[in-house]
């Protein structure tokens, strides 16, 4: 085994697609500085023992399952599809799912032709469904007790009904615009997806595992910070309870005396959810003044 495998963490991320920019940004936000190899397919960490491999998202689950990479970032849709495939082959724990990430949100949903007679999945009995996720769809149909043909399309699933290749589809949706453009309407959602961080089931060396733990802790910090705000205000002491009740996800506030004033205090609080104008107006209504809302740059819980 080469020395790098013992000491350096290898992360598989999508080479070019919807998850790429977010994943590279996340690696930077957890502190990774890297240089890209000449072929641009590997990023070498310069300040952490962490390198990344840029690959097609379809390949990420198997790279982690086969322990070629220690970690991977991939959509739950892709991961679930491979998980069922491996399970059918008798492999139960192909990867560890470490944490969901806050980007790549979409849903896997059935869709039916707008001008057809099919309205729900019960109408799929004896029909043909096109999808890029045959394992997930087949498992869903089995549980629902529906007999339908599932045909695999690797791309442009939404044109299958108009080509006469299928009666309906099951595909990823985020806005629904692609479905509408192909005269399809959205039906049942069978999977809510987001990107997730996965890890090999093979035990890492203690040093590598310590780095993984550190990265996970930093990702938690980065994700909390995205919504968090630091709020400062002046308020009558008597309004403290009303103020904390108004702030979503706030931890116990820091209360500071104001020079020369007895009945008013300065209140500082970290709020872990978005703060809207409504909240500020409500704070003012219970007596707060000089309210400042500041972005939080880093957070370590
Ligand atoms: P690759 O070339 O890597 O195989 P791809 O075409 O399979 O790329 P993308 O379209 O870049 O994949 O999507 C990557 C992931 O982004 C999806 O697997 C899914 O988890 C997520 N995603 C978020 N929103 C959508 C959406 N509206 N349509 C498709 N995927 C989406
Ligand atoms: Zn893909």
mmCIF file of C-alpha atoms and ligand atoms in Angstrom:
data_model
loop_
_atom_site.group_PDB
_atom_site.id
_atom_site.type_symbol
_atom_site.label_atom_id
_atom_site.label_comp_id
_atom_site.label_asym_id
_atom_site.label_seq_id
_atom_site.Cartn_x
_atom_site.Cartn_y
_atom_site.Cartn_z
ATOM 1 C CA UNK A 1 0.000 0.000 0.000
ATOM 2 C CA UNK A 2 1.448 3.390 -0.863
ATOM 3 C CA UNK A 3 2.258 5.882 1.858
ATOM 4 C CA UNK A 4 -0.264 8.441 0.614
ATOM 5 C CA UNK A 5 -3.157 6.060 1.150
ATOM 6 C CA UNK A 6 -2.159 5.806 4.818
ATOM 7 C CA UNK A 7 -1.942 9.520 5.423
ATOM 8 C CA UNK A 8 -3.918 11.511 2.860
ATOM 9 C CA UNK A 9 -7.691 11.701 2.542
ATOM 10 C CA UNK A 10 -9.120 11.380 -0.936
ATOM 11 C CA UNK A 11 -12.536 12.922 -1.660
ATOM 12 C CA UNK A 12 -14.537 12.227 -4.832
ATOM 13 C CA UNK A 13 -16.598 15.156 -6.108
ATOM 14 C CA UNK A 14 -18.494 15.818 -9.332
ATOM 15 C CA UNK A 15 -16.264 16.959 -12.203
ATOM 16 C CA UNK A 16 -18.710 19.211 -13.964
ATOM 17 C CA UNK A 17 -22.350 19.569 -13.129
ATOM 18 C CA UNK A 18 -24.781 20.981 -10.637
ATOM 19 C CA UNK A 19 -22.819 19.936 -7.551
ATOM 20 C CA UNK A 20 -19.337 20.970 -8.717
ATOM 21 C CA UNK A 21 -19.153 24.652 -7.755
ATOM 22 C CA UNK A 22 -20.886 24.077 -4.419
ATOM 23 C CA UNK A 23 -18.576 21.185 -3.543
ATOM 24 C CA UNK A 24 -15.394 23.103 -4.420
ATOM 25 C CA UNK A 25 -16.676 26.089 -2.457
ATOM 26 C CA UNK A 26 -17.391 23.884 0.549
ATOM 27 C CA UNK A 27 -13.856 22.442 0.460
ATOM 28 C CA UNK A 28 -12.474 25.973 0.405
ATOM 29 C CA UNK A 29 -14.737 27.033 3.244
ATOM 30 C CA UNK A 30 -13.481 24.232 5.479
ATOM 31 C CA UNK A 31 -10.022 25.708 4.951
ATOM 32 C CA UNK A 32 -8.580 23.674 2.076
ATOM 33 C CA UNK A 33 -6.076 25.406 -0.193
ATOM 34 C CA UNK A 34 -5.319 23.337 -3.267
ATOM 35 C CA UNK A 35 -3.589 23.271 -6.606
ATOM 36 C CA UNK A 36 -4.959 21.421 -9.609
ATOM 37 C CA UNK A 37 -2.950 18.817 -11.480
ATOM 38 C CA UNK A 38 -2.136 19.421 -15.135
ATOM 39 C CA UNK A 39 -5.038 17.246 -16.258
ATOM 40 C CA UNK A 40 -7.241 19.171 -13.783
ATOM 41 C CA UNK A 41 -8.794 15.930 -12.541
ATOM 42 C CA UNK A 42 -7.067 15.907 -9.176
ATOM 43 C CA UNK A 43 -6.850 18.727 -6.649
ATOM 44 C CA UNK A 44 -3.885 18.478 -4.287
ATOM 45 C CA UNK A 45 -4.402 19.935 -0.822
ATOM 46 C CA UNK A 46 -1.531 22.200 0.166
ATOM 47 C CA UNK A 47 -2.346 22.928 3.792
ATOM 48 C CA UNK A 48 -4.291 19.782 4.781
ATOM 49 C CA UNK A 49 -3.656 16.066 3.984
ATOM 50 C CA UNK A 50 -6.696 16.127 1.701
ATOM 51 C CA UNK A 51 -6.830 15.625 -2.080
ATOM 52 C CA UNK A 52 -9.874 15.437 -4.306
ATOM 53 C CA UNK A 53 -10.755 13.582 -7.458
ATOM 54 C CA UNK A 54 -13.075 15.115 -10.054
ATOM 55 C CA UNK A 55 -15.291 12.423 -11.583
ATOM 56 C CA UNK A 56 -18.778 11.846 -13.005
ATOM 57 C CA UNK A 57 -21.319 11.803 -10.192
ATOM 58 C CA UNK A 58 -22.441 8.289 -11.254
ATOM 59 C CA UNK A 59 -18.980 6.971 -10.327
ATOM 60 C CA UNK A 60 -18.812 8.463 -6.828
ATOM 61 C CA UNK A 61 -20.748 5.781 -4.878
ATOM 62 C CA UNK A 62 -18.623 2.957 -6.306
ATOM 63 C CA UNK A 63 -15.324 4.815 -5.747
ATOM 64 C CA UNK A 64 -16.254 5.075 -2.053
ATOM 65 C CA UNK A 65 -17.679 1.563 -1.870
ATOM 66 C CA UNK A 66 -14.449 0.143 -3.331
ATOM 67 C CA UNK A 67 -12.370 2.289 -0.934
ATOM 68 C CA UNK A 68 -10.607 4.052 -3.810
ATOM 69 C CA UNK A 69 -11.775 7.288 -2.178
ATOM 70 C CA UNK A 70 -12.286 7.804 1.563
ATOM 71 C CA UNK A 71 -15.057 10.357 1.156
ATOM 72 C CA UNK A 72 -17.488 11.403 -1.556
ATOM 73 C CA UNK A 73 -20.070 14.092 -2.159
ATOM 74 C CA UNK A 74 -23.030 12.925 -4.213
ATOM 75 C CA UNK A 75 -26.786 13.389 -4.567
ATOM 76 C CA UNK A 76 -28.931 11.153 -2.377
ATOM 77 C CA UNK A 77 -30.785 10.135 -5.573
ATOM 78 C CA UNK A 78 -27.592 8.678 -7.069
ATOM 79 C CA UNK A 79 -26.597 7.121 -3.760
ATOM 80 C CA UNK A 80 -29.985 5.504 -3.143
ATOM 81 C CA UNK A 81 -30.003 4.035 -6.672
ATOM 82 C CA UNK A 82 -26.617 2.395 -6.127
ATOM 83 C CA UNK A 83 -27.526 1.336 -2.564
ATOM 84 C CA UNK A 84 -30.489 -0.683 -3.855
ATOM 85 C CA UNK A 85 -28.404 -2.130 -6.682
ATOM 86 C CA UNK A 86 -25.712 -3.284 -4.220
ATOM 87 C CA UNK A 87 -28.323 -4.577 -1.779
ATOM 88 C CA UNK A 88 -29.825 -6.682 -4.589
ATOM 89 C CA UNK A 89 -26.329 -8.088 -5.135
ATOM 90 C CA UNK A 90 -26.115 -8.999 -1.454
ATOM 91 C CA UNK A 91 -23.919 -6.067 -0.351
ATOM 92 C CA UNK A 92 -25.643 -4.379 2.555
ATOM 93 C CA UNK A 93 -23.309 -1.657 3.795
ATOM 94 C CA UNK A 94 -21.539 -0.222 0.790
ATOM 95 C CA UNK A 95 -20.858 3.190 2.340
ATOM 96 C CA UNK A 96 -21.477 5.229 5.472
ATOM 97 C CA UNK A 97 -23.698 8.260 5.080
ATOM 98 C CA UNK A 98 -22.039 10.940 7.202
ATOM 99 C CA UNK A 99 -24.210 14.024 6.815
ATOM 100 C CA UNK A 100 -26.608 15.814 4.474
ATOM 101 C CA UNK A 101 -25.251 18.969 2.825
ATOM 102 C CA UNK A 102 -27.263 22.088 2.191
ATOM 103 C CA UNK A 103 -27.172 22.163 -1.616
ATOM 104 C CA UNK A 104 -28.353 20.040 -4.572
ATOM 105 C CA UNK A 105 -31.945 19.916 -3.339
ATOM 106 C CA UNK A 106 -34.348 18.278 -5.762
ATOM 107 C CA UNK A 107 -37.002 15.563 -5.779
ATOM 108 C CA UNK A 108 -37.445 12.359 -7.710
ATOM 109 C CA UNK A 109 -41.032 12.395 -8.919
ATOM 110 C CA UNK A 110 -43.367 10.687 -11.334
ATOM 111 C CA UNK A 111 -44.721 12.781 -14.197
ATOM 112 C CA UNK A 112 -47.605 12.115 -16.555
ATOM 113 C CA UNK A 113 -48.551 13.512 -19.988
ATOM 114 C CA UNK A 114 -50.785 16.570 -19.560
ATOM 115 C CA UNK A 115 -53.340 15.421 -22.112
ATOM 116 C CA UNK A 116 -53.417 11.723 -21.155
ATOM 117 C CA UNK A 117 -55.670 9.638 -18.947
ATOM 118 C CA UNK A 118 -53.046 8.795 -16.294
ATOM 119 C CA UNK A 119 -53.391 10.827 -13.120
ATOM 120 C CA UNK A 120 -51.750 8.843 -10.304
ATOM 121 C CA UNK A 121 -49.305 5.970 -9.991
ATOM 122 C CA UNK A 122 -52.225 3.546 -9.644
ATOM 123 C CA UNK A 123 -52.864 4.226 -13.348
ATOM 124 C CA UNK A 124 -49.397 2.842 -14.199
ATOM 125 C CA UNK A 125 -50.538 -0.773 -13.976
ATOM 126 C CA UNK A 126 -49.398 -2.521 -17.183
ATOM 127 C CA UNK A 127 -47.803 0.689 -18.476
ATOM 128 C CA UNK A 128 -44.230 1.704 -19.236
ATOM 129 C CA UNK A 129 -42.173 4.146 -17.126
ATOM 130 C CA UNK A 130 -38.939 5.773 -18.364
ATOM 131 C CA UNK A 131 -36.369 6.770 -15.759
ATOM 132 C CA UNK A 132 -32.655 7.108 -14.984
ATOM 133 C CA UNK A 133 -33.347 5.499 -11.597
ATOM 134 C CA UNK A 134 -34.620 1.983 -12.423
ATOM 135 C CA UNK A 135 -33.689 0.486 -9.045
ATOM 136 C CA UNK A 136 -35.460 3.153 -6.972
ATOM 137 C CA UNK A 137 -38.542 3.079 -9.211
ATOM 138 C CA UNK A 138 -38.718 -0.727 -9.297
ATOM 139 C CA UNK A 139 -38.472 -0.895 -5.505
ATOM 140 C CA UNK A 140 -41.197 1.744 -5.152
ATOM 141 C CA UNK A 141 -43.530 -0.110 -7.536
ATOM 142 C CA UNK A 142 -42.928 -3.385 -5.712
ATOM 143 C CA UNK A 143 -43.876 -1.815 -2.381
ATOM 144 C CA UNK A 144 -46.937 -0.181 -3.963
ATOM 145 C CA UNK A 145 -47.960 -3.516 -5.567
ATOM 146 C CA UNK A 146 -48.006 -2.115 -9.100
ATOM 147 C CA UNK A 147 -46.868 -4.046 -12.168
ATOM 148 C CA UNK A 148 -45.300 -1.757 -14.728
ATOM 149 C CA UNK A 149 -42.347 -1.915 -17.108
ATOM 150 C CA UNK A 150 -39.425 0.228 -16.081
ATOM 151 C CA UNK A 151 -37.087 1.248 -18.878
ATOM 152 C CA UNK A 152 -33.781 2.921 -18.231
ATOM 153 C CA UNK A 153 -32.946 6.197 -19.977
ATOM 154 C CA UNK A 154 -29.587 7.724 -19.243
ATOM 155 C CA UNK A 155 -30.585 11.248 -20.255
ATOM 156 C CA UNK A 156 -33.468 13.333 -21.641
ATOM 157 C CA UNK A 157 -35.995 11.137 -19.850
ATOM 158 C CA UNK A 158 -38.656 13.811 -20.262
ATOM 159 C CA UNK A 159 -38.912 13.293 -24.033
ATOM 160 C CA UNK A 160 -39.637 9.548 -23.732
ATOM 161 C CA UNK A 161 -43.462 9.901 -23.691
ATOM 162 C CA UNK A 162 -43.578 12.174 -26.753
ATOM 163 C CA UNK A 163 -41.267 9.760 -28.608
ATOM 164 C CA UNK A 164 -43.695 6.971 -27.800
ATOM 165 C CA UNK A 165 -41.031 5.133 -25.766
ATOM 166 C CA UNK A 166 -42.943 5.247 -22.453
ATOM 167 C CA UNK A 167 -46.319 6.219 -21.031
ATOM 168 C CA UNK A 168 -44.869 8.299 -18.204
ATOM 169 C CA UNK A 169 -41.578 9.106 -16.502
ATOM 170 C CA UNK A 170 -39.882 9.303 -13.121
ATOM 171 C CA UNK A 171 -37.206 12.018 -13.003
ATOM 172 C CA UNK A 172 -35.481 14.649 -10.907
ATOM 173 C CA UNK A 173 -37.384 17.887 -10.576
ATOM 174 C CA UNK A 174 -36.449 21.150 -8.955
ATOM 175 C CA UNK A 175 -38.471 23.991 -10.502
ATOM 176 C CA UNK A 176 -40.737 21.884 -12.707
ATOM 177 C CA UNK A 177 -39.962 24.029 -15.782
ATOM 178 C CA UNK A 178 -38.525 21.085 -17.781
ATOM 179 C CA UNK A 179 -41.666 19.030 -17.165
ATOM 180 C CA UNK A 180 -43.935 21.880 -18.227
ATOM 181 C CA UNK A 181 -41.873 22.449 -21.392
ATOM 182 C CA UNK A 182 -42.451 18.785 -22.299
ATOM 183 C CA UNK A 183 -46.179 18.924 -21.524
ATOM 184 C CA UNK A 184 -45.909 16.696 -18.470
ATOM 185 C CA UNK A 185 -47.425 17.313 -15.044
ATOM 186 C CA UNK A 186 -45.760 16.355 -11.805
ATOM 187 C CA UNK A 187 -47.194 13.551 -9.675
ATOM 188 C CA UNK A 188 -45.997 11.716 -6.567
ATOM 189 C CA UNK A 189 -42.559 12.442 -5.131
ATOM 190 C CA UNK A 190 -40.726 9.209 -4.314
ATOM 191 C CA UNK A 191 -37.490 10.680 -2.938
ATOM 192 C CA UNK A 192 -36.541 14.073 -1.515
ATOM 193 C CA UNK A 193 -32.911 14.503 -2.408
ATOM 194 C CA UNK A 194 -29.997 16.645 -1.327
ATOM 195 C CA UNK A 195 -26.266 16.197 -1.660
ATOM 196 C CA UNK A 196 -24.686 14.063 1.054
ATOM 197 C CA UNK A 197 -21.214 13.334 2.381
ATOM 198 C CA UNK A 198 -20.351 9.634 2.365
ATOM 199 C CA UNK A 199 -17.413 7.697 3.753
ATOM 200 C CA UNK A 200 -15.892 4.308 3.026
ATOM 201 C CA UNK A 201 -16.837 1.521 5.429
ATOM 202 C CA UNK A 202 -13.167 0.531 5.664
ATOM 203 C CA UNK A 203 -11.684 1.903 8.890
ATOM 204 C CA UNK A 204 -9.336 4.848 8.369
ATOM 205 C CA UNK A 205 -6.022 5.254 10.146
ATOM 206 C CA UNK A 206 -6.480 7.260 13.364
ATOM 207 C CA UNK A 207 -4.756 10.309 11.845
ATOM 208 C CA UNK A 208 -7.011 10.251 8.796
ATOM 209 C CA UNK A 209 -10.131 9.730 10.910
ATOM 210 C CA UNK A 210 -9.138 12.736 13.034
ATOM 211 C CA UNK A 211 -8.973 14.860 9.894
ATOM 212 C CA UNK A 212 -12.344 13.542 8.723
ATOM 213 C CA UNK A 213 -13.857 14.434 12.106
ATOM 214 C CA UNK A 214 -12.350 17.887 11.843
ATOM 215 C CA UNK A 215 -13.728 18.361 8.318
ATOM 216 C CA UNK A 216 -17.203 17.212 9.429
ATOM 217 C CA UNK A 217 -17.133 19.639 12.353
ATOM 218 C CA UNK A 218 -16.068 22.462 10.037
ATOM 219 C CA UNK A 219 -18.814 21.602 7.519
ATOM 220 C CA UNK A 220 -21.328 21.796 10.364
ATOM 221 C CA UNK A 221 -19.950 25.218 11.204
ATOM 222 C CA UNK A 222 -20.074 26.397 7.585
ATOM 223 C CA UNK A 223 -23.665 25.232 7.158
ATOM 224 C CA UNK A 224 -24.838 26.871 10.368
ATOM 225 C CA UNK A 225 -23.131 30.092 9.448
ATOM 226 C CA UNK A 226 -24.965 30.368 6.129
ATOM 227 C CA UNK A 227 -28.174 31.240 7.948
ATOM 228 C CA UNK A 228 -26.775 32.625 11.181
ATOM 229 C CA UNK A 229 -26.783 36.276 12.146
ATOM 230 C CA UNK A 230 -25.292 38.160 15.062
ATOM 231 C CA UNK A 231 -27.873 40.588 16.417
ATOM 232 C CA UNK A 232 -27.136 43.516 18.696
ATOM 233 C CA UNK A 233 -29.675 45.884 20.225
ATOM 234 C CA UNK A 234 -30.517 48.033 23.217
ATOM 235 C CA UNK A 235 -33.523 46.999 25.262
ATOM 236 C CA UNK A 236 -35.272 47.535 28.583
ATOM 237 C CA UNK A 237 -34.253 44.793 31.044
ATOM 238 C CA UNK A 238 -37.941 43.910 31.404
ATOM 239 C CA UNK A 239 -38.188 43.031 27.692
ATOM 240 C CA UNK A 240 -35.469 40.339 27.691
ATOM 241 C CA UNK A 241 -37.892 37.415 27.790
ATOM 242 C CA UNK A 242 -40.063 38.854 25.020
ATOM 243 C CA UNK A 243 -36.955 39.448 22.905
ATOM 244 C CA UNK A 244 -35.583 35.913 23.176
ATOM 245 C CA UNK A 245 -39.022 34.510 22.394
ATOM 246 C CA UNK A 246 -39.043 36.503 19.153
ATOM 247 C CA UNK A 247 -35.673 35.300 17.857
ATOM 248 C CA UNK A 248 -35.751 31.994 15.982
ATOM 249 C CA UNK A 249 -33.022 29.557 16.973
ATOM 250 C CA UNK A 250 -31.299 32.010 19.346
ATOM 251 C CA UNK A 251 -29.021 30.765 22.082
ATOM 252 C CA UNK A 252 -29.073 32.440 25.514
ATOM 253 C CA UNK A 253 -28.228 36.096 24.874
ATOM 254 C CA UNK A 254 -25.288 38.037 26.259
ATOM 255 C CA UNK A 255 -26.632 40.928 28.342
ATOM 256 C CA UNK A 256 -24.296 43.879 28.909
ATOM 257 C CA UNK A 257 -24.804 46.992 31.037
ATOM 258 C CA UNK A 258 -24.981 50.347 29.261
ATOM 259 C CA UNK A 259 -22.834 53.075 30.815
ATOM 260 C CA UNK A 260 -24.865 55.469 32.943
ATOM 261 C CA UNK A 261 -28.237 53.857 32.232
ATOM 262 C CA UNK A 262 -29.803 51.454 34.737
ATOM 263 C CA UNK A 263 -32.996 50.192 33.164
ATOM 264 C CA UNK A 264 -31.600 49.520 29.657
ATOM 265 C CA UNK A 265 -29.061 46.899 28.568
ATOM 266 C CA UNK A 266 -27.257 45.887 25.392
ATOM 267 C CA UNK A 267 -28.315 42.450 24.140
ATOM 268 C CA UNK A 268 -26.102 40.389 21.810
ATOM 269 C CA UNK A 269 -27.373 37.137 20.408
ATOM 270 C CA UNK A 270 -26.490 34.612 17.695
ATOM 271 C CA UNK A 271 -29.552 33.649 15.751
ATOM 272 C CA UNK A 272 -29.298 30.401 13.741
ATOM 273 C CA UNK A 273 -32.133 31.048 11.361
ATOM 274 C CA UNK A 274 -32.826 33.747 8.815
ATOM 275 C CA UNK A 275 -33.835 37.083 10.346
ATOM 276 C CA UNK A 276 -36.502 38.969 8.444
ATOM 277 C CA UNK A 277 -37.814 42.546 8.628
ATOM 278 C CA UNK A 278 -40.886 41.257 10.495
ATOM 279 C CA UNK A 279 -38.701 40.022 13.323
ATOM 280 C CA UNK A 280 -36.914 43.375 13.601
ATOM 281 C CA UNK A 281 -40.228 45.237 13.671
ATOM 282 C CA UNK A 282 -41.521 42.907 16.378
ATOM 283 C CA UNK A 283 -38.345 43.454 18.418
ATOM 284 C CA UNK A 284 -38.870 47.192 18.160
ATOM 285 C CA UNK A 285 -42.485 46.760 19.228
ATOM 286 C CA UNK A 286 -41.437 45.091 22.508
ATOM 287 C CA UNK A 287 -39.005 47.915 23.279
ATOM 288 C CA UNK A 288 -35.710 47.167 21.467
ATOM 289 C CA UNK A 289 -33.846 50.014 19.770
ATOM 290 C CA UNK A 290 -30.588 50.507 17.815
ATOM 291 C CA UNK A 291 -30.950 47.031 16.319
ATOM 292 C CA UNK A 292 -28.008 45.796 14.240
ATOM 293 C CA UNK A 293 -27.918 42.510 12.290
ATOM 294 C CA UNK A 294 -24.452 41.297 11.258
ATOM 295 C CA UNK A 295 -23.388 38.313 9.162
ATOM 296 C CA UNK A 296 -21.385 35.614 10.931
ATOM 297 C CA UNK A 297 -18.219 34.556 9.139
ATOM 298 C CA UNK A 298 -17.140 31.436 11.030
ATOM 299 C CA UNK A 299 -18.635 29.384 13.844
ATOM 300 C CA UNK A 300 -17.283 26.506 15.899
ATOM 301 C CA UNK A 301 -19.869 24.921 18.135
HETATM 302 P P1 LIG B 1 -22.447 13.759 -14.644
HETATM 303 O O1 LIG B 1 -21.852 14.261 -15.905
HETATM 304 O O2 LIG B 1 -21.517 14.007 -13.465
HETATM 305 O O3 LIG B 1 -22.952 12.354 -14.695
HETATM 306 P P2 LIG B 1 -25.263 14.478 -14.386
HETATM 307 O O4 LIG B 1 -25.764 15.039 -15.646
HETATM 308 O O5 LIG B 1 -25.604 13.076 -14.002
HETATM 309 O O6 LIG B 1 -23.677 14.738 -14.333
HETATM 310 P P3 LIG B 1 -26.207 16.855 -12.931
HETATM 311 O O7 LIG B 1 -27.318 17.229 -13.836
HETATM 312 O O8 LIG B 1 -25.021 17.749 -12.878
HETATM 313 O O9 LIG B 1 -25.730 15.334 -13.140
HETATM 314 O O10 LIG B 1 -26.832 16.704 -11.463
HETATM 315 C C1 LIG B 1 -26.046 16.300 -10.391
HETATM 316 C C2 LIG B 1 -26.928 16.155 -9.182
HETATM 317 O O11 LIG B 1 -27.519 17.415 -8.861
HETATM 318 C C3 LIG B 1 -28.124 15.229 -9.335
HETATM 319 O O12 LIG B 1 -27.774 13.872 -9.204
HETATM 320 C C4 LIG B 1 -29.013 15.709 -8.194
HETATM 321 O O13 LIG B 1 -28.597 15.142 -6.974
HETATM 322 C C5 LIG B 1 -28.721 17.220 -8.145
HETATM 323 N N1 LIG B 1 -29.824 18.050 -8.697
HETATM 324 C C6 LIG B 1 -30.344 19.144 -8.100
HETATM 325 N N2 LIG B 1 -31.333 19.678 -8.824
HETATM 326 C C7 LIG B 1 -31.465 18.950 -9.921
HETATM 327 C C8 LIG B 1 -32.324 19.009 -11.067
HETATM 328 N N3 LIG B 1 -33.255 19.944 -11.218
HETATM 329 N N4 LIG B 1 -32.157 18.095 -12.032
HETATM 330 C C9 LIG B 1 -31.189 17.178 -11.920
HETATM 331 N N5 LIG B 1 -30.371 17.054 -10.851
HETATM 332 C C10 LIG B 1 -30.492 17.928 -9.859
HETATM 333 ZN ZN1 LIG B 2 -24.479 11.548 -13.667
#
